PDB file of C-alpha atoms in Angstrom:
ATOM      1  CA  MET A1155     102.151  90.151 125.239  1.00 57.00           C
ATOM      2  CA  PRO A1156     103.329  88.120 128.036  1.00 64.00           C
ATOM      3  CA  MET A1157     106.245  88.105 126.200  1.00 69.00           C
ATOM      4  CA  LEU A1158     106.953  91.451 125.403  1.00 68.00           C
ATOM      5  CA  LYS A1159     106.715  92.184 128.918  1.00 69.00           C
ATOM      6  CA  GLU A1160     108.452  89.420 129.842  1.00 75.00           C
ATOM      7  CA  TYR A1161     112.102  90.656 127.760  1.00 79.00           C
ATOM      8  CA  ASN A1162     110.962  94.066 128.282  1.00 77.00           C
ATOM      9  CA  TYR A1163     110.125  94.348 124.401  1.00 78.00           C
ATOM     10  CA  PRO A1164     108.736  97.599 123.504  1.00 79.00           C
ATOM     11  CA  VAL A1165     104.835  97.624 122.042  1.00 79.00           C
ATOM     12  CA  PHE A1166     105.003  99.386 118.340  1.00 83.00           C
ATOM     13  CA  ALA A1167     102.152 102.467 118.137  1.00 80.00           C
ATOM     14  CA  PRO A1168     101.311 104.304 115.755  1.00 83.00           C
ATOM     15  CA  SER A1169     101.550 107.175 118.643  1.00 82.00           C
ATOM     16  CA  LYS A1170     102.283 106.105 122.235  1.00 81.00           C
ATOM     17  CA  ILE A1171      98.987 106.873 123.428  1.00 76.00           C
ATOM     18  CA  LYS A1172      97.657 104.287 126.271  1.00 74.00           C
ATOM     19  CA  ALA A1173      93.959 102.578 125.851  1.00 69.00           C
ATOM     20  CA  LYS A1174      91.886 103.046 128.365  1.00 69.00           C
ATOM     21  CA  GLY A1175      91.452 100.403 131.083  1.00 60.00           C
ATOM     22  CA  GLU A1176      89.663  97.027 130.971  1.00 55.00           C
ATOM     23  CA  LYS A1177      91.065  93.941 131.595  1.00 51.00           C
ATOM     24  CA  PHE A1178      93.673  92.165 128.670  1.00 53.00           C
ATOM     25  CA  ARG A1179      91.680  88.803 128.314  1.00 55.00           C
ATOM     26  CA  VAL A1180      95.445  86.820 127.935  1.00 55.00           C
ATOM     27  CA  LEU A1181      96.973  88.126 131.083  1.00 56.00           C
ATOM     28  CA  ASP A1182      96.562  86.802 134.580  1.00 59.00           C
ATOM     29  CA  GLY A1183      94.369  89.190 136.612  1.00 58.00           C
ATOM     30  CA  THR A1184      92.799  92.498 135.598  1.00 54.00           C
ATOM     31  CA  PRO A1185      96.441  94.455 134.693  1.00 55.00           C
ATOM     32  CA  GLY A1186      94.575  96.476 132.123  1.00 54.00           C
ATOM     33  CA  HIS A1187      96.935  97.811 128.590  1.00 56.00           C
ATOM     34  CA  THR A1188     100.657  98.223 128.848  1.00 63.00           C
ATOM     35  CA  GLU A1189     102.470 101.134 129.536  1.00 69.00           C
ATOM     36  CA  ASN A1190     105.685 100.011 127.551  1.00 73.00           C
ATOM     37  CA  ILE A1191     104.269 101.709 124.438  1.00 80.00           C
ATOM     38  CA  THR A1192     106.710 103.066 121.685  1.00 84.00           C
ATOM     39  CA  GLU A1193     105.768 105.129 119.309  1.00 88.00           C
ATOM     40  CA  ILE A1194     107.056 104.022 115.631  1.00 90.00           C
ATOM     41  CA  GLU A1195     109.901 106.773 114.996  1.00 91.00           C
ATOM     42  CA  ASN A1196     110.840 105.230 111.433  1.00 94.00           C
ATOM     43  CA  VAL A1197     107.807 103.250 109.318  1.00 94.00           C
ATOM     44  CA  LYS A1198     109.880 102.537 106.528  1.00 97.00           C
ATOM     45  CA  ASP A1199     111.429  99.445 109.304  1.00 96.00           C
ATOM     46  CA  ILE A1200     108.619  98.093 110.456  1.00 95.00           C
ATOM     47  CA  VAL A1201     107.240  97.426 106.905  1.00 97.00           C
ATOM     48  CA  GLU A1202     110.807  96.139 106.253  1.00 97.00           C
ATOM     49  CA  GLN A1203     109.572  93.604 109.285  1.00 95.00           C
ATOM     50  CA  TYR A1204     106.539  92.419 107.856  1.00 95.00           C
ATOM     51  CA  ARG A1205     107.771  92.107 104.040  1.00 97.00           C
ATOM     52  CA  THR A1206     111.047  90.038 105.805  1.00 98.00           C
ATOM     53  CA  SER A1207     107.905  88.070 107.763  1.00 97.00           C
ATOM     54  CA  CYS A1208     107.000  87.090 104.147  1.00 97.00           C
ATOM     55  CA  VAL A1209     109.520  86.171 102.439  1.00 98.00           C
ATOM     56  CA  LEU A1210     110.237  83.727 105.666  1.00 98.00           C
ATOM     57  CA  ALA A1211     106.734  82.115 106.006  1.00 97.00           C
ATOM     58  CA  MET A1212     107.250  81.702 101.745  1.00 97.00           C
ATOM     59  CA  ASP A1213     111.066  80.201 102.184  1.00 97.00           C
ATOM     60  CA  ALA A1214     109.283  78.135 104.927  1.00 98.00           C
ATOM     61  CA  GLY A1215     106.356  76.396 102.092  1.00 97.00           C
ATOM     62  CA  PHE A1216     103.309  78.679 102.836  1.00 97.00           C
ATOM     63  CA  ASP A1217     101.473  79.201 100.166  1.00 96.00           C
ATOM     64  CA  GLY A1218     100.374  82.733 101.071  1.00 95.00           C
ATOM     65  CA  ILE A1219      99.429  85.381 103.427  1.00 95.00           C
ATOM     66  CA  GLU A1220      96.615  86.787 105.367  1.00 94.00           C
ATOM     67  CA  LEU A1221      97.687  90.151 107.067  1.00 92.00           C
ATOM     68  CA  LEU A1222      94.821  90.836 109.660  1.00 84.00           C
ATOM     69  CA  SER A1223      94.443  94.052 110.656  1.00 74.00           C
ATOM     70  CA  GLN A1224      91.002  94.109 112.082  1.00 69.00           C
ATOM     71  CA  GLY A1225      90.845  95.067 115.530  1.00 65.00           C
ATOM     72  CA  SER A1226      91.510  94.736 118.891  1.00 64.00           C
ATOM     73  CA  GLY A1227      93.821  96.688 119.103  1.00 69.00           C
ATOM     74  CA  TYR A1228      96.722  95.624 116.868  1.00 77.00           C
ATOM     75  CA  LEU A1229      99.131  97.955 115.142  1.00 85.00           C
ATOM     76  CA  LEU A1230      97.813  97.821 111.571  1.00 87.00           C
ATOM     77  CA  HIS A1231      94.016  98.637 113.157  1.00 83.00           C
ATOM     78  CA  ASN A1232      95.192 101.430 115.615  1.00 85.00           C
ATOM     79  CA  SER A1233      96.612 103.573 112.423  1.00 87.00           C
ATOM     80  CA  LEU A1234      93.313 103.837 111.401  1.00 88.00           C
ATOM     81  CA  ARG A1235      91.901 105.677 114.729  1.00 84.00           C
ATOM     82  CA  SER A1236      92.319 109.571 114.553  1.00 86.00           C
ATOM     83  CA  HIS A1237      92.159 108.787 118.600  1.00 83.00           C
ATOM     84  CA  SER A1238      95.298 106.429 118.073  1.00 83.00           C
ATOM     85  CA  ASN A1239      97.267 108.188 115.749  1.00 88.00           C
ATOM     86  CA  ALA A1240      98.727 111.247 116.640  1.00 87.00           C
ATOM     87  CA  ARG A1241     101.240 111.646 114.661  1.00 90.00           C
ATOM     88  CA  ALA A1242     102.603 114.658 113.116  1.00 91.00           C
ATOM     89  CA  ASP A1243     103.806 113.294 109.613  1.00 94.00           C
ATOM     90  CA  ARG A1244     102.285 111.607 106.471  1.00 95.00           C
ATOM     91  CA  TYR A1245     101.095 108.832 108.499  1.00 94.00           C
ATOM     92  CA  ALA A1246      98.580 110.591 110.177  1.00 90.00           C
ATOM     93  CA  ALA A1247      95.333 113.882 110.355  1.00 88.00           C
ATOM     94  CA  SER A1248      93.347 112.839 107.191  1.00 94.00           C
ATOM     95  CA  VAL A1249      92.279 109.783 106.184  1.00 94.00           C
ATOM     96  CA  GLU A1250      94.085 108.514 103.028  1.00 96.00           C
ATOM     97  CA  ASN A1251      97.645 109.655 105.508  1.00 94.00           C
ATOM     98  CA  ARG A1252      95.810 106.609 107.859  1.00 92.00           C
ATOM     99  CA  CYS A1253      95.490 104.267 105.270  1.00 94.00           C
ATOM    100  CA  ARG A1254      99.303 104.512 104.239  1.00 96.00           C
ATOM    101  CA  PHE A1255     100.924 102.516 106.548  1.00 94.00           C
ATOM    102  CA  LEU A1256      98.954  99.937 106.448  1.00 94.00           C
ATOM    103  CA  LEU A1257      98.678  99.985 102.484  1.00 97.00           C
ATOM    104  CA  GLU A1258     102.330  99.834 102.550  1.00 97.00           C
ATOM    105  CA  VAL A1259     102.904  97.067 104.421  1.00 96.00           C
ATOM    106  CA  LEU A1260     100.039  95.194 102.517  1.00 96.00           C
ATOM    107  CA  ASP A1261     102.338  96.630  99.239  1.00 98.00           C
ATOM    108  CA  ALA A1262     105.203  95.221 100.368  1.00 98.00           C
ATOM    109  CA  ILE A1263     103.754  92.076 101.222  1.00 97.00           C
ATOM    110  CA  THR A1264     102.266  91.167  98.152  1.00 97.00           C
ATOM    111  CA  SER A1265     105.710  92.371  96.669  1.00 97.00           C
ATOM    112  CA  VAL A1266     106.891  88.928  97.851  1.00 97.00           C
ATOM    113  CA  CYS A1267     103.879  86.996  97.359  1.00 96.00           C
ATOM    114  CA  GLY A1268     101.791  88.437  94.690  1.00 96.00           C
ATOM    115  CA  ARG A1269      98.533  89.823  94.944  1.00 96.00           C
ATOM    116  CA  ARG A1270      96.144  86.586  94.549  1.00 96.00           C
ATOM    117  CA  ALA A1271      98.906  85.220  97.085  1.00 97.00           C
ATOM    118  CA  VAL A1272      97.631  87.496 100.401  1.00 97.00           C
ATOM    119  CA  GLY A1273      93.813  88.250 101.440  1.00 95.00           C
ATOM    120  CA  ILE A1274      93.004  90.556 104.229  1.00 94.00           C
ATOM    121  CA  LYS A1275      91.244  90.758 107.554  1.00 91.00           C
ATOM    122  CA  ILE A1276      88.960  93.716 108.831  1.00 89.00           C
ATOM    123  CA  CYS A1277      87.112  94.336 111.268  1.00 83.00           C
ATOM    124  CA  PRO A1278      85.286  98.426 110.651  1.00 81.00           C
ATOM    125  CA  SER A1279      83.186  97.585 113.505  1.00 74.00           C
ATOM    126  CA  ASP A1280      85.450  96.440 116.115  1.00 71.00           C
ATOM    127  CA  ASP A1281      84.696  98.066 119.932  1.00 68.00           C
ATOM    128  CA  TYR A1282      87.501  95.906 121.451  1.00 64.00           C
ATOM    129  CA  ASN A1283      90.613  97.318 123.705  1.00 65.00           C
ATOM    130  CA  ASP A1284      89.627 100.592 123.194  1.00 66.00           C
ATOM    131  CA  THR A1285      88.983 100.654 119.337  1.00 71.00           C
ATOM    132  CA  MET A1286      85.701 102.483 119.283  1.00 75.00           C
ATOM    133  CA  VAL A1287      85.141 105.196 117.003  1.00 80.00           C
ATOM    134  CA  SER A1288      82.050 106.909 115.527  1.00 83.00           C
ATOM    135  CA  TYR A1289      80.476 105.730 112.389  1.00 84.00           C
ATOM    136  CA  GLU A1290      81.247 108.710 110.937  1.00 89.00           C
ATOM    137  CA  GLU A1291      85.333 108.346 110.942  1.00 88.00           C
ATOM    138  CA  LEU A1292      84.417 104.198 110.972  1.00 87.00           C
ATOM    139  CA  THR A1293      82.531 104.661 107.134  1.00 89.00           C
ATOM    140  CA  GLU A1294      85.520 107.577 105.944  1.00 94.00           C
ATOM    141  CA  ALA A1295      88.147 105.559 106.881  1.00 92.00           C
ATOM    142  CA  TYR A1296      87.111 102.384 105.677  1.00 91.00           C
ATOM    143  CA  THR A1297      85.736 103.839 102.287  1.00 95.00           C
ATOM    144  CA  CYS A1298      88.612 105.184 101.737  1.00 96.00           C
ATOM    145  CA  TYR A1299      90.291 101.695 103.063  1.00 94.00           C
ATOM    146  CA  ILE A1300      88.336  99.477 101.490  1.00 94.00           C
ATOM    147  CA  GLN A1301      88.451 101.431  98.121  1.00 96.00           C
ATOM    148  CA  GLU A1302      92.458 100.704  97.763  1.00 96.00           C
ATOM    149  CA  LEU A1303      92.326  97.350  98.660  1.00 95.00           C
ATOM    150  CA  MET A1304      89.783  96.577  95.511  1.00 96.00           C
ATOM    151  CA  LYS A1305      91.861  98.426  93.102  1.00 97.00           C
ATOM    152  CA  ARG A1306      95.064  96.076  94.697  1.00 96.00           C
ATOM    153  CA  ASN A1307      93.310  92.368  93.103  1.00 96.00           C
ATOM    154  CA  LEU A1308      93.861  90.270  96.399  1.00 96.00           C
ATOM    155  CA  GLY A1309      92.944  87.313  97.063  1.00 96.00           C
ATOM    156  CA  PHE A1310      90.227  88.305  99.536  1.00 95.00           C
ATOM    157  CA  ILE A1311      89.269  90.622 102.188  1.00 93.00           C
ATOM    158  CA  ASN A1312      87.360  89.241 105.182  1.00 90.00           C
ATOM    159  CA  LEU A1313      85.222  91.152 106.534  1.00 86.00           C
ATOM    160  CA  SER A1314      84.035  90.705 110.063  1.00 82.00           C
ATOM    161  CA  HIS A1315      81.716  91.753 112.254  1.00 74.00           C
ATOM    162  CA  ARG A1316      82.306  92.870 116.239  1.00 63.00           C
ATOM    163  CA  GLY A1317      79.264  91.664 118.418  1.00 48.00           C
ATOM    164  CA  CYS A1318      77.225  89.232 115.853  1.00 49.00           C
ATOM    165  CA  ASP A1319      75.344  85.938 117.651  1.00 48.00           C
ATOM    166  CA  VAL A1320      78.326  83.402 117.102  1.00 52.00           C
ATOM    167  CA  GLY A1321      74.692  80.444 117.786  1.00 56.00           C
ATOM    168  CA  ARG A1322      77.152  79.442 121.103  1.00 54.00           C
ATOM    169  CA  ASN A1323      77.564  80.960 124.925  1.00 58.00           C
ATOM    170  CA  GLN A1324      80.806  82.825 124.615  1.00 56.00           C
ATOM    171  CA  ASP A1325      82.768  84.915 127.912  1.00 55.00           C
ATOM    172  CA  ASP A1326      82.102  88.115 129.209  1.00 57.00           C
ATOM    173  CA  TYR A1327      85.307  89.037 126.816  1.00 53.00           C
ATOM    174  CA  PHE A1328      83.801  88.273 123.927  1.00 55.00           C
ATOM    175  CA  LYS A1329      80.786  89.669 124.433  1.00 57.00           C
ATOM    176  CA  SER A1330      80.265  93.006 122.898  1.00 60.00           C
ATOM    177  CA  ASN A1331      79.194  96.233 125.331  1.00 64.00           C
ATOM    178  CA  PRO A1332      77.242  98.586 124.260  1.00 68.00           C
ATOM    179  CA  ARG A1333      78.101 100.907 122.540  1.00 68.00           C
ATOM    180  CA  PRO A1334      77.705 104.925 123.389  1.00 71.00           C
ATOM    181  CA  GLU A1335      75.456 106.773 121.523  1.00 77.00           C
ATOM    182  CA  ASP A1336      77.821 109.369 119.802  1.00 77.00           C
ATOM    183  CA  LYS A1337      79.616 105.784 118.292  1.00 74.00           C
ATOM    184  CA  ALA A1338      76.085 103.982 117.596  1.00 73.00           C
ATOM    185  CA  LEU A1339      76.058 102.348 114.381  1.00 73.00           C
ATOM    186  CA  PRO A1340      72.749 102.465 112.275  1.00 77.00           C
ATOM    187  CA  ALA A1341      70.018 100.125 112.964  1.00 73.00           C
ATOM    188  CA  LYS A1342      70.248  96.779 110.865  1.00 65.00           C
TER     189      LYS A1342
END
């Protein structure tokens, strides 16, 4: 993001893996994706940042929190993807391990707000910013993740789907490109 670049603030990621090219929508021109990637060293520090943010939000009078883990190259979404999470610790490799960071963040948030005051937005089929995976990986990861979400009795789960017809014109950024054959979703 422009502010992160301006102040040379690191862009945290599960692993120091740059997303493949294309235009990053909020930056002028076609600069592609950032080179300023910092692999998270201490996951607990990031979990604590999420928890602290929720404390501040609740102190400011918020009724609850919606955690965005839907995609677009966001940190939590990238933690689920095998091609963007190449860590060699308890937060990578198996599906359960790739879900661990997201669930620790969610548990930290619910410890502040309460389970019913927390919702989550997910987009399993997201294809922006090099987040596309095969249907097999998507199914395996989100089956595990959603089962864990259901155990937590959250206020809501917002399940979105990229590429749906929204009934209005969309710019090129928001139009989904055809998925490659090896990453195709099943027919309706």
